mmCIF file of C-alpha atoms and ligand atoms in Angstrom:
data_model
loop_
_atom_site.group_PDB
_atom_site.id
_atom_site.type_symbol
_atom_site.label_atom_id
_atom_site.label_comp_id
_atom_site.label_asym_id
_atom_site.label_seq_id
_atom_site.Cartn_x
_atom_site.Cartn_y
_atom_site.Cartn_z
ATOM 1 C CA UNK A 41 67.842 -210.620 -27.127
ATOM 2 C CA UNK A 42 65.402 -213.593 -26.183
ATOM 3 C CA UNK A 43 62.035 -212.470 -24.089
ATOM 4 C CA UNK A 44 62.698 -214.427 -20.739
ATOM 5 C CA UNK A 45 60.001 -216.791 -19.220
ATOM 6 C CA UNK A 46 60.026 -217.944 -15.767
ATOM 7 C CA UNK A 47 58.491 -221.091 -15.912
ATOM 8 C CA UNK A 48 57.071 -222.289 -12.064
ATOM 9 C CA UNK A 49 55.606 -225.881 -11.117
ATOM 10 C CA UNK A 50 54.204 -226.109 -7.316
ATOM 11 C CA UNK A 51 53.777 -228.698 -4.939
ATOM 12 C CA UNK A 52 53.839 -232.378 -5.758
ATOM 13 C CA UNK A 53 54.715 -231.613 -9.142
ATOM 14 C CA UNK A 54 58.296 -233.038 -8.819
ATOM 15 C CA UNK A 55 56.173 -236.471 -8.795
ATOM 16 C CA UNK A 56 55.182 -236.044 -12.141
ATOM 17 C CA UNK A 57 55.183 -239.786 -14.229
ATOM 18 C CA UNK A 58 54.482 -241.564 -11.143
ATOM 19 C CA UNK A 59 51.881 -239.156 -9.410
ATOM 20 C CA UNK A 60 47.884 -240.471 -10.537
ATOM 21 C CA UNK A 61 49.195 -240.965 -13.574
ATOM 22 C CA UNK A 62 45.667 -241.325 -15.010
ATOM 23 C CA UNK A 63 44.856 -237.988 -14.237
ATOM 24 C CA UNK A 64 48.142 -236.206 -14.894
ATOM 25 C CA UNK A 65 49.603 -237.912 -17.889
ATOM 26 C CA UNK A 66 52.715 -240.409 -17.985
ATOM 27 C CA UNK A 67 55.463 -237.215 -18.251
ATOM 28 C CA UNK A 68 57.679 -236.499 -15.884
ATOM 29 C CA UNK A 69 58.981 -233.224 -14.931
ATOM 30 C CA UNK A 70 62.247 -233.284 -16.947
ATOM 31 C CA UNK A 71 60.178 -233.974 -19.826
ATOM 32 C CA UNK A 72 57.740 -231.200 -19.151
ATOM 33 C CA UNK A 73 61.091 -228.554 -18.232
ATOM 34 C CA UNK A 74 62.511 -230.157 -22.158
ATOM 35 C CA UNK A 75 58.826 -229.390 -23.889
ATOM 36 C CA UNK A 76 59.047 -225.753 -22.448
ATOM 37 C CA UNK A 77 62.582 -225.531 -23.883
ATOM 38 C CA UNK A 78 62.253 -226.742 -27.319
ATOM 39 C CA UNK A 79 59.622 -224.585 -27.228
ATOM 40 C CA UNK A 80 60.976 -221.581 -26.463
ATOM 41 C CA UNK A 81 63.785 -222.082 -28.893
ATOM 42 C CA UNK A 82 60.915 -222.544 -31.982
ATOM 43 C CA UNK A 83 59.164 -219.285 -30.576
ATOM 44 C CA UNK A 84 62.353 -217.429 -29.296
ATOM 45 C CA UNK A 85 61.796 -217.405 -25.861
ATOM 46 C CA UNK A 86 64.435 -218.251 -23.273
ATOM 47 C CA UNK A 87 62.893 -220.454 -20.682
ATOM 48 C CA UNK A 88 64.037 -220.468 -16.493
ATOM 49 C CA UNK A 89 62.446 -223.789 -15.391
ATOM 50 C CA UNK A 90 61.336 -224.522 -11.656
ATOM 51 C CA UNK A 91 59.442 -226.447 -9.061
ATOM 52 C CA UNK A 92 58.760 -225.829 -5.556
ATOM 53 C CA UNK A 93 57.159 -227.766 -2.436
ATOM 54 C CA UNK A 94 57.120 -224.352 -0.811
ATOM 55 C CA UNK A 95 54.736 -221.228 -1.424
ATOM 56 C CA UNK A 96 57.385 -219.212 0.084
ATOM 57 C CA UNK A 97 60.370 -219.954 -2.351
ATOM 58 C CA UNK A 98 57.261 -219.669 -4.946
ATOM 59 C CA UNK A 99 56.861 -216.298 -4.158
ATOM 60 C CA UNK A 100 60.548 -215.404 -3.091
ATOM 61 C CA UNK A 101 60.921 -216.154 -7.128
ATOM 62 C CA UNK A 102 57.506 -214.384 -8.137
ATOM 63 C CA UNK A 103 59.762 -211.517 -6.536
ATOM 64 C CA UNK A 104 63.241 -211.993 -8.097
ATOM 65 C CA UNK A 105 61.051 -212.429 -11.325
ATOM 66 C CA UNK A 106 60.933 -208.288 -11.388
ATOM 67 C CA UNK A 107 64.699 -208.760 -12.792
ATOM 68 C CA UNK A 108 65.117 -211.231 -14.290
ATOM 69 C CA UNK A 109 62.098 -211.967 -16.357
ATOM 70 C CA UNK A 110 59.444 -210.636 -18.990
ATOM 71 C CA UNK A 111 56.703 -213.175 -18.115
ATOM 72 C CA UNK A 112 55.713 -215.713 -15.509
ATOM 73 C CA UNK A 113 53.965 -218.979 -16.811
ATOM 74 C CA UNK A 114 52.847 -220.718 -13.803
ATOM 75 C CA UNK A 115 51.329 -224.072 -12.576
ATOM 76 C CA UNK A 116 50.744 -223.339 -9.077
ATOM 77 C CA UNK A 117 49.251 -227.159 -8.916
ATOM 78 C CA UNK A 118 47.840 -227.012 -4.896
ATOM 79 C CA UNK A 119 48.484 -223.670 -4.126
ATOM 80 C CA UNK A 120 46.047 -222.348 -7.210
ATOM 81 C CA UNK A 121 43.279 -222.897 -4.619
ATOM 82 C CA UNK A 122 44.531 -221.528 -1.646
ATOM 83 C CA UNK A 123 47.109 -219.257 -1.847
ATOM 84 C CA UNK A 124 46.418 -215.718 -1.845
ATOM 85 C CA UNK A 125 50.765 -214.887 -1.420
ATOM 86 C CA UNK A 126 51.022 -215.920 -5.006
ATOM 87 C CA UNK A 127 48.250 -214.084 -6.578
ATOM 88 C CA UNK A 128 49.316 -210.962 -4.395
ATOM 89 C CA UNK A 129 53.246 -211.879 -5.844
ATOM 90 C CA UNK A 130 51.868 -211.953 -9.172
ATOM 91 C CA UNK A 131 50.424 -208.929 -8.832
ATOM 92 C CA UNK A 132 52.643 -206.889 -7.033
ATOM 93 C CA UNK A 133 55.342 -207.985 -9.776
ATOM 94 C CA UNK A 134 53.199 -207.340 -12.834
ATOM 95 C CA UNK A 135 54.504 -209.132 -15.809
ATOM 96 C CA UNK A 136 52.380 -210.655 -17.881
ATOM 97 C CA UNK A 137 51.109 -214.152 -16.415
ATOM 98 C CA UNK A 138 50.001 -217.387 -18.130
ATOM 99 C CA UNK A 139 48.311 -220.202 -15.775
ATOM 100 C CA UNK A 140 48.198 -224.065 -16.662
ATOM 101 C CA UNK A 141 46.970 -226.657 -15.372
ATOM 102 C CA UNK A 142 47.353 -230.226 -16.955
ATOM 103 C CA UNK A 143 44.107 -231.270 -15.782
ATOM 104 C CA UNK A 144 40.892 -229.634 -16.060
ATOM 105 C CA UNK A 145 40.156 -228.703 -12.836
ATOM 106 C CA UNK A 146 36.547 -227.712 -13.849
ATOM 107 C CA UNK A 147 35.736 -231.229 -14.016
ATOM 108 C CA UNK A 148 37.600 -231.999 -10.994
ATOM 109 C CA UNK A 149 36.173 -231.945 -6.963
ATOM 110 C CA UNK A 150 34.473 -228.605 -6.415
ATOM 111 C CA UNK A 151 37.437 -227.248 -4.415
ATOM 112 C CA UNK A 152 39.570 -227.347 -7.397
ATOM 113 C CA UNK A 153 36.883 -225.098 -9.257
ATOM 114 C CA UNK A 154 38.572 -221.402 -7.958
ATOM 115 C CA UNK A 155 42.094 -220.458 -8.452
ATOM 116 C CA UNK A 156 43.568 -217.241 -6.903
ATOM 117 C CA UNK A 157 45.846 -217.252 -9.439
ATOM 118 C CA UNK A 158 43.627 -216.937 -12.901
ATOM 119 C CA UNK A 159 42.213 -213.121 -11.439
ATOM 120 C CA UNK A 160 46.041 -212.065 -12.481
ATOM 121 C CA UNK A 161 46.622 -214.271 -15.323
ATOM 122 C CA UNK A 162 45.922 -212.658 -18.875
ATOM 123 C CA UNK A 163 44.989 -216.563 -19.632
ATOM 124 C CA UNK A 164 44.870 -220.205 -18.203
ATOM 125 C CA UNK A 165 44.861 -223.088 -19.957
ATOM 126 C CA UNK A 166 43.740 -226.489 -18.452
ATOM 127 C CA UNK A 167 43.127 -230.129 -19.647
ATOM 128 C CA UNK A 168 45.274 -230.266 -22.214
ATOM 129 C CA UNK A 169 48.434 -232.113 -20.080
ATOM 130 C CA UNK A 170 51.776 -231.053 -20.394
ATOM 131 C CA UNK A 171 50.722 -229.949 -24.533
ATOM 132 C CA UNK A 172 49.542 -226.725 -21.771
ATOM 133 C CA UNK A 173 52.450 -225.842 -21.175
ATOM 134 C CA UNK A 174 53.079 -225.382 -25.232
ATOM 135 C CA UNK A 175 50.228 -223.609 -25.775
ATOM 136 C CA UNK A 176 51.085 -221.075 -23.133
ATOM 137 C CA UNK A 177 54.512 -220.577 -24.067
ATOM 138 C CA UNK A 178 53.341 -220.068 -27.498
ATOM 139 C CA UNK A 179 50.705 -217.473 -26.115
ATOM 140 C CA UNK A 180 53.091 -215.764 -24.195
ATOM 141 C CA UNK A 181 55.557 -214.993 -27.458
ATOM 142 C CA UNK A 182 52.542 -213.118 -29.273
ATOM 143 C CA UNK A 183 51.709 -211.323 -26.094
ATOM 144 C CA UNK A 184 55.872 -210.392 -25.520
ATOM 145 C CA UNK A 185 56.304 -209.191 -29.597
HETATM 146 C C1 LIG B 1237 47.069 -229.173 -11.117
HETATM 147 C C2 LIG B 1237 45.641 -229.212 -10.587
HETATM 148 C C3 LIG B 1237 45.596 -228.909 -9.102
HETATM 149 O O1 LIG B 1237 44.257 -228.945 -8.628
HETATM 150 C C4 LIG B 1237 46.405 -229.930 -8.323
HETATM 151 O O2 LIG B 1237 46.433 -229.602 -6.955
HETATM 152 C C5 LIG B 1237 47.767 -230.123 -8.871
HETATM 153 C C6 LIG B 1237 47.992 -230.072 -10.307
HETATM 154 C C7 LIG B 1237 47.164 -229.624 -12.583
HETATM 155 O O3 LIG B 1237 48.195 -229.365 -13.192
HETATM 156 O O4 LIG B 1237 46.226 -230.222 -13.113
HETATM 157 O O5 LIG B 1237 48.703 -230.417 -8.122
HETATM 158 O O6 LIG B 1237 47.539 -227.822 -11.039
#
């Protein structure tokens, strides 16, 4: 049976295509959630795609992940810098977990520097736009074999 991936977007993400397009690329989110599943399909990964405006349905999923997935790739967009529910979610739940972010946030304002998330990620990826999401899915099937 296909390894299962939970794949999470946070806040604002939903705007993706319109949202500072210059910093975030021209994709939207349906074309990120198709990426992720073509992708899984090449590497044999079955892919559970979702966004939330809410750190609490974030981490209500984080949760449910427990049964019903193998691995968590997540781009907790906002809530990388300030929430310290997901990392403890992550944590608590223990899968493996890949972080992206589409921009690199190391070149970005100093508050986007620190993510609570990437202390229980086994990688992140940033600044490659939505290709990130690829590369982690892809990093995530070596990690599951
Ligand atoms: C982001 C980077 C975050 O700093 C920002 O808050 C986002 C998106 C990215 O994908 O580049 O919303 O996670």
């Amino acid at each position: 049976m296909a390894k299962r991936v939970l794949v999470l977007n946070g806040p604002n993400l939903n705007l993706l295509g319109t949202r500072e397009p210059d910093i975030y690329g021209a994709a939207t989110l349906k074309d990120v959630e198709t990426l992720c599943k073509q992708t899984g399909e090449e590497v044999g990964l079955s892919v559970d795609f979702r966004q939330s405006n809410h750190e609490g349905e974030l981490v209500t999923w984080i949760q449910d992940a427990r049964k019903t997935a193998d691995a968590i790739l997540i781009n907790p967009a906002a809530y990388s810098h300030t929430s310290v529910a997901i990392h403890d979610a992550l944590k608590a739940v223990g899968l493996p977990v890949a972080e992206v972010h589409l921009s690199n946030i190391h070149q970005r304002e100093a508050f986007r520097h620190h993510s609570y998330v990437s202390a229980v990620a086994f990688g992140v990826i940033c600044g490659f736009g939505v290709t990130g999401y690829r590369l982690a899915l892809m990093a995530l099937a070596d990690k599951l074999k």
